[in-house]
Every structure is written in structure tokens, then in C-alpha cells.
Amino acid sequence: MGNSTNAIFKKVIGYFSVNVVVSAIAFSSVIIYSHLLSPQELGLYGEFYALVPVLTIIISANLSHSVLFFYKKENRNFKNYMMSMITFQFFSYFCVVVLIVFSYELEYIQRTEFRYYLFASFLALVFSARLLCEKLYVARGKVKSYAKLNVFYTVALTFLGLIFVYIYPNHWTRIQIEMALAVSLSIYLFIFFVRVLDFKINVNFYLVFNALKFSVPRIPFSLSIAIMPLIDRHMISLYYGYSELGTYVLATSYSSVMLVAISAITPAFLPSYYDLMEKKRYEKIDLINKKLSVLIAIGYLILSLFINDFAGLVSGNDYVLPVFLIPIILTSYLWHSLSSMYCRVFDYKKKTFYLSIVAFTSMVLNVLFNFLLIPKLGILGASIATLLAYFAMAIFSYYISRFVVDVHTSPILGLFSGYIFASFLVFLLLMESVYIRFGVLCAILGVAYVLRKRIFIASGKSN
């Protein structure tokens, strides 16, 4: 059992590592942006990109995630299925553009907003295709192929974009140039995609229909996650202006390294998770969840304890980040990883509407906390609201998967206690010197290494 469990864990870590490298490349652009752009310009830029994930979900209908499921169930028609998904995405994009043009003609949106939505919708199309391609590689275990594609995409879009930011400081000119880059990269993406799979275009609308039955109930879930940052960014700009929003965008950008890495774990483990659930190997699932949780907690500790020191060294002089801001955002992503772990069962049981219930409830709480906290605490209040919403999402996802869906769910007590301890430790040590923080971190890692065999014991129990 140990060898097969380690093999699955290594596969997940391989995909995880690729995303860490890619996010690190994008992370470097944040540092340069903080020197080239004022807080107000970065605030405008951040508000624009908060819209892109929302349009991405609308265009893709969240179909990319269904690849992981349909690869197991529709193996013979998998190539046709993939082309059907791509065709659907282009059709959705066309509908979105028609809607934008129609709204402009009826004067529902202004000229500047018209360009704004067109740019965002095209970027969303490119991101949708990239997500579809990414899930394909994960489903087929082609981590190296995915790595080449993703690194090329990220390097090109990041560093070419930075060059044009420096040459063309005008906000709309920069977006136009990045849109041109997105066009060229999407062409490369399509060529690479077809070359790797080597198939002819054959659209099967029956497969699209079945994928929609799986994916459409997930749309409110994904939209809720995407709308959360859209709401708090809008409220910050409304109450405090774009300069304060720029500081918040910078803080969330620093924190996104952890979010990208966490987001990589769930889809990477899903194919193996489906197999293990079918075979009722629950002890393996619990063991892998333990290992992944410990990995996430260690990454959280390292980032949270030293991110302020790093940000202070590399950020532009115009940006002043509150001490607790980035650690609070990182803590919210820590709890988001726990909810992602318990939400897997909804995909497995094809009860994806429960995902939407969990996320929508959390989004409502997030909006409520934003209205209560942002007027009083500013960007710190926005980060606390996000933390409370993700914490609630973790509790909701466990409760529904355990007691409503009534299927095997990894015990929450150990994971919950470990995350609480890690969070408490971070905020206890934040104001201490860097030497004390480093010493405590080394002590914790040493104890974890000594007790690793006791920690990673599969319970073999089904709750």
C-alpha cells in the first residue's frame, strides 16, 4: 500500500511543483509592477483583471473541470469530447461579444466600458482554452508536456507584458498590447494542443450535453469564488479610492503564490481519487490527504512568517503594506485548501450542485462581512472578511459531504487542529525578530520530521 500511495503522492507533487514554478515567474512581475506603477494605476489594473475570471467561467461553462471525470468514463470518445468542449467555448465567447455589442448599442454601457468588456472577454477566452488544456494534461498524466506549455505561456505573457508596461504607460494601450499577446499565445496554444493529441476536428454535441449536465451545476460555485474578490475590490475603491486598492491588489498578488499551488493539488489528485473511491481504498485517501495537508501547512508557515520581510525589500517605495494584511490573506487560502479537499466528493457523486450551495453561502457571508468591516477597517477588513468566508466554506463543505451526501470523508479533527495551530503560531510570531521566527520554524520542521511515521499512519477507517 505504501508504494502505490507514494506513487500517487509523487504524481500530485509533480503537478504541484510545476504550478509553483509558474506562479513564481508570475510573482516576479508583481514586484516589477510595484516599481513601474503607482498604487492608483495598480488599483485600476487589479479591478480590470478581477472581471476576467467571471467572464472565463461564463465562456467555459466550467467545462474544463469535467475533463477529469469524462476521461475515465468516456475514454473511447475522449478526443471528440475535447474538440466539442473547445467548440462550445468559442460559441460561448461569440455570444458574450454579441451581448456586449448589443448592450453598447442600447447605451447600457459607455464607450470606455465597451472596450473594457471586450478586452476582458477575449482574455477570458484564452484562459478558458488554457484551463481546458491544463486539465487534459492532468487527466492523461502528461505533467512534463503541461509544464512546457504553461511555462512558455507564463513567461511570454508576463515578461513581454512587463516590457510593454514600461514602454507604454497608458492603461488602455497596455491592455491592447496584452490582448495582442494573448492572441498570439492562443494560436500557439491551439497548435500545440492539436499537435500533441493528433486528432481531427469532430464535434459531438451528445458529449457536450453530458458534460454540461456535470458542469453547469458547478457554475454558481465557480462564479461565487470569482465574484468574492470583485466585490471587495469594488468596495475598497468606492470607500478609499484606487490608491488603497492598489495596495490591496499588491498584497493579494504576493499571496497568490499559495493560492495557485493549492489550486493545483485538487485536480492533480482527482483521477487517482476516483479510482480509490471506486475500490473503497479509503485508508489511502486519508493518508494522501494527510500528506498534502502537512505540505500545505509547511508552505503556509514559511510564506506567512517571512513574506512581509520579502515584500518590504522588493516592493516599490509608494506601497505601505500593513503587517497583518498578507498573512491574513494567506490564512484564508489555507482554509480554502481544506474546503477543496472535502468538495472532491461532490464531483465523484455527480452532485455538483452542492458545490454551488457551499460557495454561494460563503459568498453571501463574504459580502456581509465586507459591508461590516471595510468601512471601519479598510483593506484589513476586506482580508478578514475573506478569511471568515473561506473558514465557513471549509466547515460547510465537510458537513455536507459527511452528513448530507453521506459518503466517506477524511476525518476533520486532525486537519482542523493542525491548521488552527499553524494560524495561531503565525500571528503569535509576526511581530518577533526574523531570527526568532526562523528558529521556531526550524524547530517545528524538526519535530515534524521526527514524528513523520506517527503522523502518516493510515487509519483504515471509514466514517
Short mmCIF file of C-alpha atoms in Angstrom, two decimals:
data_model
loop_
_atom_site.label_atom_id
_atom_site.label_comp_id
_atom_site.label_asym_id
_atom_site.label_seq_id
_atom_site.Cartn_x
_atom_site.Cartn_y
_atom_site.Cartn_z
CA MET A 1 0.00 0.00 0.00
CA GLY A 2 2.81 2.37 0.89
CA ASN A 3 4.49 2.22 -2.52
CA SER A 4 1.31 2.91 -4.50
CA THR A 5 0.36 5.71 -2.12
CA ASN A 6 3.79 7.28 -2.54
CA ALA A 7 3.49 6.99 -6.34
CA ILE A 8 0.18 8.88 -6.31
CA PHE A 9 1.60 11.46 -3.93
CA LYS A 10 4.67 12.00 -6.14
CA LYS A 11 2.46 12.49 -9.21
CA VAL A 12 0.41 15.11 -7.39
CA ILE A 13 3.57 16.82 -6.12
CA GLY A 14 4.98 16.86 -9.67
CA TYR A 15 1.97 18.79 -10.91
CA PHE A 16 2.06 20.93 -7.77
CA SER A 17 5.73 21.80 -8.38
CA VAL A 18 5.04 22.90 -11.95
CA ASN A 19 2.41 25.34 -10.71
CA VAL A 20 4.75 26.65 -8.01
CA VAL A 21 7.40 27.39 -10.66
CA VAL A 22 4.85 29.08 -12.93
CA SER A 23 3.41 31.15 -10.09
CA ALA A 24 6.93 32.17 -9.08
CA ILE A 25 7.52 33.51 -12.61
CA ALA A 26 4.30 35.49 -12.45
CA PHE A 27 5.20 36.54 -8.90
CA SER A 28 8.28 38.33 -10.23
CA SER A 29 6.06 40.52 -12.40
CA VAL A 30 4.22 41.74 -9.30
CA ILE A 31 7.49 43.06 -7.89
CA ILE A 32 8.26 44.95 -11.10
CA TYR A 33 4.70 46.28 -11.35
CA SER A 34 5.08 47.77 -7.86
CA HIS A 35 8.04 49.82 -9.15
CA LEU A 36 6.59 50.81 -12.54
CA LEU A 37 3.02 51.60 -11.49
CA SER A 38 1.66 53.90 -8.82
CA PRO A 39 -0.84 52.43 -6.31
CA GLN A 40 -3.68 54.13 -8.21
CA GLU A 41 -2.62 52.60 -11.56
CA LEU A 42 -2.22 49.16 -9.98
CA GLY A 43 -5.67 49.54 -8.43
CA LEU A 44 -7.22 50.23 -11.84
CA TYR A 45 -5.31 47.30 -13.30
CA GLY A 46 -6.40 44.97 -10.48
CA GLU A 47 -10.05 45.92 -10.82
CA PHE A 48 -9.92 45.11 -14.53
CA TYR A 49 -8.41 41.66 -14.03
CA ALA A 50 -10.94 40.80 -11.29
CA LEU A 51 -13.56 40.73 -14.06
CA VAL A 52 -11.65 38.23 -16.23
CA PRO A 53 -12.28 35.12 -14.05
CA VAL A 54 -16.02 35.85 -14.04
CA LEU A 55 -16.14 36.01 -17.85
CA THR A 56 -13.90 32.94 -18.06
CA ILE A 57 -16.45 30.90 -16.13
CA ILE A 58 -19.31 32.20 -18.28
CA ILE A 59 -17.48 31.40 -21.52
CA SER A 60 -16.22 27.98 -20.48
CA ALA A 61 -19.38 26.97 -18.57
CA ASN A 62 -16.85 25.39 -16.20
CA LEU A 63 -16.41 22.53 -18.67
CA SER A 64 -12.66 22.18 -18.15
CA HIS A 65 -13.12 20.51 -14.78
CA SER A 66 -15.34 17.80 -16.30
CA VAL A 67 -12.35 16.57 -18.34
CA LEU A 68 -11.01 14.79 -15.27
CA PHE A 69 -14.25 12.87 -14.89
CA PHE A 70 -15.03 12.17 -18.54
CA TYR A 71 -11.53 10.95 -19.27
CA LYS A 72 -12.31 7.96 -17.06
CA LYS A 73 -15.84 7.39 -18.30
CA GLU A 74 -15.66 8.34 -22.00
CA ASN A 75 -12.20 7.09 -22.91
CA ARG A 76 -13.08 5.98 -26.44
CA ASN A 77 -14.60 9.33 -27.38
CA PHE A 78 -12.18 11.46 -25.42
CA LYS A 79 -10.62 13.27 -28.40
CA ASN A 80 -14.02 14.15 -29.83
CA TYR A 81 -15.05 15.26 -26.39
CA MET A 82 -12.13 17.68 -26.15
CA MET A 83 -12.86 19.28 -29.52
CA SER A 84 -16.51 19.53 -28.58
CA MET A 85 -15.51 21.48 -25.48
CA ILE A 86 -13.32 23.87 -27.50
CA THR A 87 -16.13 24.46 -30.00
CA PHE A 88 -18.55 25.20 -27.18
CA GLN A 89 -16.13 27.72 -25.67
CA PHE A 90 -15.81 29.64 -28.95
CA PHE A 91 -19.59 29.64 -29.33
CA SER A 92 -19.98 30.98 -25.78
CA TYR A 93 -17.39 33.66 -26.47
CA PHE A 94 -19.29 34.74 -29.59
CA CYS A 95 -22.49 35.01 -27.54
CA VAL A 96 -20.74 37.13 -24.88
CA VAL A 97 -19.35 39.50 -27.53
CA VAL A 98 -22.77 39.83 -29.17
CA LEU A 99 -24.27 40.65 -25.77
CA ILE A 100 -21.60 43.31 -25.12
CA VAL A 101 -22.14 44.91 -28.55
CA PHE A 102 -25.91 44.80 -28.10
CA SER A 103 -25.60 46.49 -24.68
CA TYR A 104 -23.36 49.17 -26.19
CA GLU A 105 -25.84 49.90 -28.99
CA LEU A 106 -28.62 50.31 -26.43
CA GLU A 107 -26.33 52.62 -24.42
CA TYR A 108 -26.37 50.38 -21.35
CA ILE A 109 -22.57 50.66 -21.27
CA GLN A 110 -20.31 53.58 -22.15
CA ARG A 111 -17.53 53.70 -24.75
CA THR A 112 -14.71 53.10 -22.24
CA GLU A 113 -16.65 50.26 -20.62
CA PHE A 114 -17.29 48.75 -24.07
CA ARG A 115 -13.53 48.38 -24.68
CA TYR A 116 -13.10 47.21 -21.11
CA TYR A 117 -15.55 44.30 -21.53
CA LEU A 118 -14.25 43.33 -24.97
CA PHE A 119 -10.67 43.09 -23.69
CA ALA A 120 -11.74 41.13 -20.63
CA SER A 121 -13.88 38.70 -22.66
CA PHE A 122 -11.07 37.88 -25.07
CA LEU A 123 -8.60 37.29 -22.25
CA ALA A 124 -11.25 35.07 -20.67
CA LEU A 125 -11.45 33.00 -23.88
CA VAL A 126 -7.68 32.45 -23.85
CA PHE A 127 -7.74 31.49 -20.18
CA SER A 128 -10.64 29.08 -20.84
CA ALA A 129 -8.66 27.29 -23.54
CA ARG A 130 -5.63 27.15 -21.30
CA LEU A 131 -7.64 25.66 -18.43
CA LEU A 132 -9.08 23.02 -20.75
CA CYS A 133 -5.62 22.12 -21.98
CA GLU A 134 -4.28 22.03 -18.43
CA LYS A 135 -6.96 19.59 -17.24
CA LEU A 136 -6.30 17.41 -20.30
CA TYR A 137 -2.64 17.01 -19.38
CA VAL A 138 -3.53 16.26 -15.76
CA ALA A 139 -6.07 13.62 -16.75
CA ARG A 140 -3.57 11.89 -19.03
CA GLY A 141 -0.66 12.22 -16.61
CA LYS A 142 1.41 14.37 -19.01
CA VAL A 143 2.90 16.69 -16.41
CA LYS A 144 6.03 17.41 -18.48
CA SER A 145 4.02 18.44 -21.55
CA TYR A 146 1.86 20.65 -19.40
CA ALA A 147 4.95 22.14 -17.78
CA LYS A 148 6.44 23.15 -21.16
CA LEU A 149 3.20 24.74 -22.29
CA ASN A 150 2.47 26.56 -19.05
CA VAL A 151 6.00 27.87 -18.56
CA PHE A 152 6.09 29.18 -22.14
CA TYR A 153 2.69 30.82 -21.74
CA THR A 154 3.53 32.42 -18.40
CA VAL A 155 6.99 33.63 -19.36
CA ALA A 156 5.79 35.16 -22.62
CA LEU A 157 2.69 36.84 -21.20
CA THR A 158 4.48 38.05 -18.06
CA PHE A 159 7.76 39.42 -19.35
CA LEU A 160 6.56 40.73 -22.71
CA GLY A 161 3.73 42.40 -20.85
CA LEU A 162 6.21 43.98 -18.45
CA ILE A 163 8.28 45.34 -21.33
CA PHE A 164 5.21 46.97 -22.84
CA VAL A 165 4.15 48.35 -19.46
CA TYR A 166 7.48 50.15 -19.32
CA ILE A 167 7.29 51.41 -22.93
CA TYR A 168 3.58 52.28 -22.97
CA PRO A 169 2.46 53.58 -19.57
CA ASN A 170 -1.08 54.39 -20.76
CA HIS A 171 -3.58 52.00 -19.14
CA TRP A 172 -5.67 51.16 -22.21
CA THR A 173 -2.66 50.89 -24.52
CA ARG A 174 -1.17 48.32 -22.18
CA ILE A 175 -4.34 46.23 -22.22
CA GLN A 176 -4.46 46.39 -26.04
CA ILE A 177 -0.89 45.11 -26.26
CA GLU A 178 -1.53 42.33 -23.76
CA MET A 179 -4.58 41.39 -25.78
CA ALA A 180 -2.37 41.09 -28.89
CA LEU A 181 -0.02 38.88 -26.88
CA ALA A 182 -2.98 36.77 -25.81
CA VAL A 183 -3.96 36.32 -29.48
CA SER A 184 -0.51 35.05 -30.45
CA LEU A 185 -0.32 32.79 -27.42
CA SER A 186 -3.77 31.36 -28.05
CA ILE A 187 -2.71 30.46 -31.60
CA TYR A 188 0.35 28.70 -30.19
CA LEU A 189 -1.87 27.01 -27.62
CA PHE A 190 -4.20 25.63 -30.29
CA ILE A 191 -1.32 24.39 -32.49
CA PHE A 192 0.38 22.73 -29.53
CA PHE A 193 -2.92 21.22 -28.41
CA VAL A 194 -3.71 19.65 -31.80
CA ARG A 195 -0.14 18.50 -32.34
CA VAL A 196 0.04 16.67 -29.03
CA LEU A 197 -3.30 14.93 -29.44
CA ASP A 198 -3.08 14.42 -33.22
CA PHE A 199 -6.79 14.25 -33.93
CA LYS A 200 -9.28 15.60 -36.44
CA ILE A 201 -11.96 18.07 -35.55
CA ASN A 202 -15.15 16.13 -34.86
CA VAL A 203 -17.75 17.81 -32.70
CA ASN A 204 -20.08 15.54 -30.75
CA PHE A 205 -22.95 17.51 -29.24
CA TYR A 206 -24.10 14.50 -27.22
CA LEU A 207 -20.82 14.68 -25.29
CA VAL A 208 -21.26 18.44 -24.85
CA PHE A 209 -24.73 17.87 -23.43
CA ASN A 210 -23.48 15.26 -20.95
CA ALA A 211 -20.57 17.48 -19.94
CA LEU A 212 -22.97 20.37 -19.37
CA LYS A 213 -25.08 18.21 -17.05
CA PHE A 214 -21.95 17.70 -14.98
CA SER A 215 -20.55 21.22 -15.23
CA VAL A 216 -23.48 23.65 -15.23
CA PRO A 217 -24.40 22.99 -11.57
CA ARG A 218 -20.80 23.97 -10.73
CA ILE A 219 -21.12 27.40 -12.36
CA PRO A 220 -22.58 29.16 -9.28
CA PHE A 221 -19.74 27.61 -7.26
CA SER A 222 -17.05 28.97 -9.57
CA LEU A 223 -18.81 32.30 -10.02
CA SER A 224 -19.10 32.74 -6.26
CA ILE A 225 -15.35 32.18 -5.86
CA ALA A 226 -14.63 34.63 -8.71
CA ILE A 227 -17.10 37.28 -7.52
CA MET A 228 -15.66 37.44 -3.98
CA PRO A 229 -12.57 39.48 -4.98
CA LEU A 230 -14.67 41.53 -7.40
CA ILE A 231 -16.92 42.75 -4.59
CA ASP A 232 -14.24 43.64 -2.06
CA ARG A 233 -12.12 45.42 -4.69
CA HIS A 234 -15.11 47.47 -5.80
CA MET A 235 -15.95 48.40 -2.20
CA ILE A 236 -12.34 49.38 -1.41
CA SER A 237 -12.20 51.66 -4.46
CA LEU A 238 -15.58 53.11 -3.52
CA TYR A 239 -14.69 53.88 0.11
CA TYR A 240 -10.95 54.60 -0.08
CA GLY A 241 -10.03 55.16 -3.75
CA TYR A 242 -7.81 53.33 -6.22
CA SER A 243 -4.56 54.04 -4.38
CA GLU A 244 -5.69 51.96 -1.40
CA LEU A 245 -7.00 49.32 -3.80
CA GLY A 246 -3.57 49.20 -5.45
CA THR A 247 -2.00 48.31 -2.09
CA TYR A 248 -4.60 45.57 -1.59
CA VAL A 249 -4.01 44.21 -5.11
CA LEU A 250 -0.28 44.05 -4.41
CA ALA A 251 -0.90 42.13 -1.16
CA THR A 252 -3.23 39.62 -2.84
CA SER A 253 -0.71 39.19 -5.66
CA TYR A 254 2.01 38.25 -3.18
CA SER A 255 -0.41 35.80 -1.57
CA SER A 256 -1.45 34.26 -4.89
CA VAL A 257 1.65 32.03 -4.95
CA MET A 258 0.00 29.88 -2.31
CA LEU A 259 -3.42 30.01 -3.98
CA VAL A 260 -2.04 28.83 -7.33
CA ALA A 261 -0.17 25.96 -5.68
CA ILE A 262 -3.22 24.88 -3.67
CA SER A 263 -5.44 25.06 -6.75
CA ALA A 264 -3.07 22.64 -8.48
CA ILE A 265 -3.45 19.91 -5.87
CA THR A 266 -7.17 19.15 -6.22
CA PRO A 267 -7.30 18.44 -10.00
CA ALA A 268 -4.00 16.55 -9.87
CA PHE A 269 -5.33 14.14 -7.24
CA LEU A 270 -8.83 13.72 -8.73
CA PRO A 271 -8.11 10.91 -11.27
CA SER A 272 -6.47 8.81 -8.54
CA TYR A 273 -9.18 9.85 -6.08
CA TYR A 274 -11.91 8.47 -8.38
CA ASP A 275 -10.09 5.15 -8.68
CA LEU A 276 -9.52 4.86 -4.93
CA MET A 277 -13.15 5.70 -4.17
CA GLU A 278 -14.34 3.06 -6.66
CA LYS A 279 -12.09 0.47 -4.98
CA LYS A 280 -13.11 1.69 -1.50
CA ARG A 281 -9.47 2.25 -0.53
CA TYR A 282 -10.37 4.91 1.97
CA GLU A 283 -7.22 4.47 4.05
CA LYS A 284 -5.12 5.56 1.07
CA ILE A 285 -7.27 8.64 0.53
CA ASP A 286 -6.91 9.62 4.19
CA LEU A 287 -3.15 9.08 4.10
CA ILE A 288 -2.65 11.17 0.95
CA ASN A 289 -4.87 13.91 2.37
CA LYS A 290 -2.69 13.97 5.49
CA LYS A 291 0.48 14.30 3.44
CA LEU A 292 -0.93 17.05 1.25
CA SER A 293 -2.26 18.93 4.28
CA VAL A 294 1.11 18.82 6.03
CA LEU A 295 2.78 20.06 2.84
CA ILE A 296 0.30 22.94 2.58
CA ALA A 297 0.70 23.83 6.26
CA ILE A 298 4.51 23.91 5.97
CA GLY A 299 4.30 26.11 2.88
CA TYR A 300 1.86 28.37 4.70
CA LEU A 301 4.20 28.72 7.70
CA ILE A 302 7.21 29.56 5.54
CA LEU A 303 5.33 32.11 3.44
CA SER A 304 3.43 33.77 6.28
CA LEU A 305 6.41 34.14 8.63
CA PHE A 306 8.72 35.74 6.07
CA ILE A 307 6.54 37.26 3.32
CA ASN A 308 6.46 40.70 4.99
CA ASP A 309 10.26 40.85 5.12
CA PHE A 310 10.46 39.90 1.45
CA ALA A 311 7.70 42.33 0.40
CA GLY A 312 9.38 45.16 2.29
CA LEU A 313 12.62 44.59 0.40
CA VAL A 314 11.25 44.30 -3.14
CA SER A 315 8.07 46.42 -3.25
CA GLY A 316 8.01 49.92 -4.65
CA ASN A 317 8.53 52.82 -2.24
CA ASP A 318 4.96 54.08 -2.74
CA TYR A 319 3.44 50.95 -1.20
CA VAL A 320 2.98 50.55 2.56
CA LEU A 321 1.65 47.10 3.47
CA PRO A 322 0.08 46.58 6.94
CA VAL A 323 1.92 43.88 8.90
CA PHE A 324 -1.05 41.52 9.21
CA LEU A 325 -2.52 42.04 5.72
CA ILE A 326 -0.69 39.39 3.67
CA PRO A 327 -0.67 36.74 6.46
CA ILE A 328 -4.45 37.11 6.85
CA ILE A 329 -4.94 36.57 3.11
CA LEU A 330 -2.59 33.56 3.21
CA THR A 331 -4.57 32.13 6.14
CA SER A 332 -7.79 32.42 4.14
CA TYR A 333 -6.16 30.40 1.34
CA LEU A 334 -5.07 27.82 3.92
CA TRP A 335 -8.71 27.20 4.84
CA HIS A 336 -9.66 27.26 1.18
CA SER A 337 -7.41 24.22 0.70
CA LEU A 338 -9.43 22.34 3.33
CA SER A 339 -12.72 23.09 1.60
CA SER A 340 -11.23 21.95 -1.73
CA MET A 341 -10.33 18.63 -0.13
CA TYR A 342 -13.88 17.96 1.03
CA CYS A 343 -15.51 19.23 -2.16
CA ARG A 344 -13.98 16.41 -4.25
CA VAL A 345 -16.74 14.04 -3.22
CA PHE A 346 -19.38 16.23 -4.89
CA ASP A 347 -17.73 15.71 -8.28
CA TYR A 348 -17.33 12.00 -7.63
CA LYS A 349 -21.01 11.55 -6.74
CA LYS A 350 -22.09 13.88 -9.60
CA LYS A 351 -23.85 16.08 -7.06
CA THR A 352 -22.11 19.22 -8.17
CA PHE A 353 -24.99 21.47 -7.12
CA TYR A 354 -23.79 21.01 -3.52
CA LEU A 355 -20.63 22.84 -4.56
CA SER A 356 -22.76 25.79 -5.52
CA ILE A 357 -24.64 25.69 -2.22
CA VAL A 358 -21.37 25.76 -0.27
CA ALA A 359 -19.80 28.54 -2.33
CA PHE A 360 -22.92 30.69 -2.59
CA THR A 361 -23.44 30.59 1.18
CA SER A 362 -19.82 31.59 1.71
CA MET A 363 -20.11 34.39 -0.84
CA VAL A 364 -23.16 35.81 0.95
CA LEU A 365 -21.20 35.76 4.22
CA ASN A 366 -18.26 37.41 2.46
CA VAL A 367 -20.46 40.24 1.16
CA LEU A 368 -21.99 40.70 4.61
CA PHE A 369 -18.58 40.81 6.31
CA ASN A 370 -17.30 43.24 3.66
CA PHE A 371 -20.16 45.66 4.34
CA LEU A 372 -19.47 45.44 8.07
CA LEU A 373 -15.66 45.54 8.09
CA ILE A 374 -14.42 47.53 5.06
CA PRO A 375 -15.94 50.89 6.13
CA LYS A 376 -14.26 50.53 9.56
CA LEU A 377 -11.01 48.66 8.86
CA GLY A 378 -10.34 49.31 5.16
CA ILE A 379 -8.22 46.76 3.29
CA LEU A 380 -7.54 44.91 6.56
CA GLY A 381 -11.30 44.46 6.92
CA ALA A 382 -11.51 43.06 3.38
CA SER A 383 -8.84 40.47 4.16
CA ILE A 384 -10.60 39.46 7.42
CA ALA A 385 -13.90 39.11 5.53
CA THR A 386 -12.21 36.80 3.03
CA LEU A 387 -10.70 34.73 5.85
CA LEU A 388 -14.06 34.30 7.60
CA ALA A 389 -15.78 33.35 4.33
CA TYR A 390 -13.21 30.66 3.46
CA PHE A 391 -13.28 29.33 7.03
CA ALA A 392 -17.06 28.97 6.78
CA MET A 393 -16.67 27.29 3.39
CA ALA A 394 -14.36 24.66 4.90
CA ILE A 395 -16.89 23.85 7.64
CA PHE A 396 -19.84 23.78 5.21
CA SER A 397 -18.06 21.51 2.72
CA TYR A 398 -17.13 18.99 5.43
CA TYR A 399 -20.62 18.96 6.93
CA ILE A 400 -22.41 18.45 3.61
CA SER A 401 -20.00 15.79 2.32
CA ARG A 402 -20.09 13.90 5.64
CA PHE A 403 -23.74 14.15 6.68
CA VAL A 404 -25.76 15.10 3.57
CA VAL A 405 -24.04 13.21 0.75
CA ASP A 406 -23.17 10.53 3.34
CA VAL A 407 -20.01 9.13 1.77
CA HIS A 408 -16.52 8.52 3.13
CA THR A 409 -14.92 11.78 4.25
CA SER A 410 -11.46 12.10 5.75
CA PRO A 411 -11.64 12.95 9.49
CA ILE A 412 -11.53 16.70 10.00
CA LEU A 413 -10.37 16.92 13.63
CA GLY A 414 -6.65 16.39 12.98
CA LEU A 415 -6.55 18.63 9.91
CA PHE A 416 -8.63 21.32 11.61
CA SER A 417 -6.44 21.30 14.72
CA GLY A 418 -3.25 21.44 12.65
CA TYR A 419 -4.46 24.42 10.63
CA ILE A 420 -5.64 26.25 13.77
CA PHE A 421 -2.23 25.67 15.38
CA ALA A 422 -0.38 26.90 12.26
CA SER A 423 -2.57 30.02 12.04
CA PHE A 424 -2.16 30.80 15.75
CA LEU A 425 1.60 30.35 15.53
CA VAL A 426 1.92 32.73 12.57
CA PHE A 427 0.08 35.61 14.24
CA LEU A 428 1.88 34.98 17.52
CA LEU A 429 5.30 35.31 15.88
CA LEU A 430 4.66 38.02 13.27
CA MET A 431 6.00 40.84 15.44
CA GLU A 432 9.07 38.91 16.57
CA SER A 433 12.52 39.25 15.00
CA VAL A 434 13.36 37.28 11.89
CA TYR A 435 15.84 35.14 13.86
CA ILE A 436 13.19 34.02 16.37
CA ARG A 437 10.75 33.21 13.56
CA PHE A 438 13.38 31.22 11.69
CA GLY A 439 14.37 29.32 14.86
CA VAL A 440 10.78 28.38 15.70
CA LEU A 441 10.15 27.27 12.12
CA CYS A 442 13.24 25.03 12.15
CA ALA A 443 12.14 23.53 15.48
CA ILE A 444 8.68 22.73 14.11
CA LEU A 445 10.08 21.18 10.94
CA GLY A 446 12.48 19.10 13.03
CA VAL A 447 9.71 17.77 15.27
CA ALA A 448 7.53 17.03 12.22
CA TYR A 449 10.38 15.09 10.62
CA VAL A 450 10.99 13.01 13.76
CA LEU A 451 7.27 12.24 14.13
CA ARG A 452 6.60 11.72 10.41
CA LYS A 453 5.89 7.99 10.76
CA ARG A 454 3.36 8.61 13.52
CA ILE A 455 1.74 11.44 11.56
CA PHE A 456 1.42 9.50 8.32
CA ILE A 457 -0.36 6.40 9.61
CA ALA A 458 -3.36 5.44 7.53
CA SER A 459 -6.33 5.00 9.80
CA GLY A 460 -8.02 2.45 7.56
CA LYS A 461 -11.36 3.54 8.98
CA SER A 462 -14.44 4.73 7.19
CA ASN A 463 -16.52 7.32 8.92
#
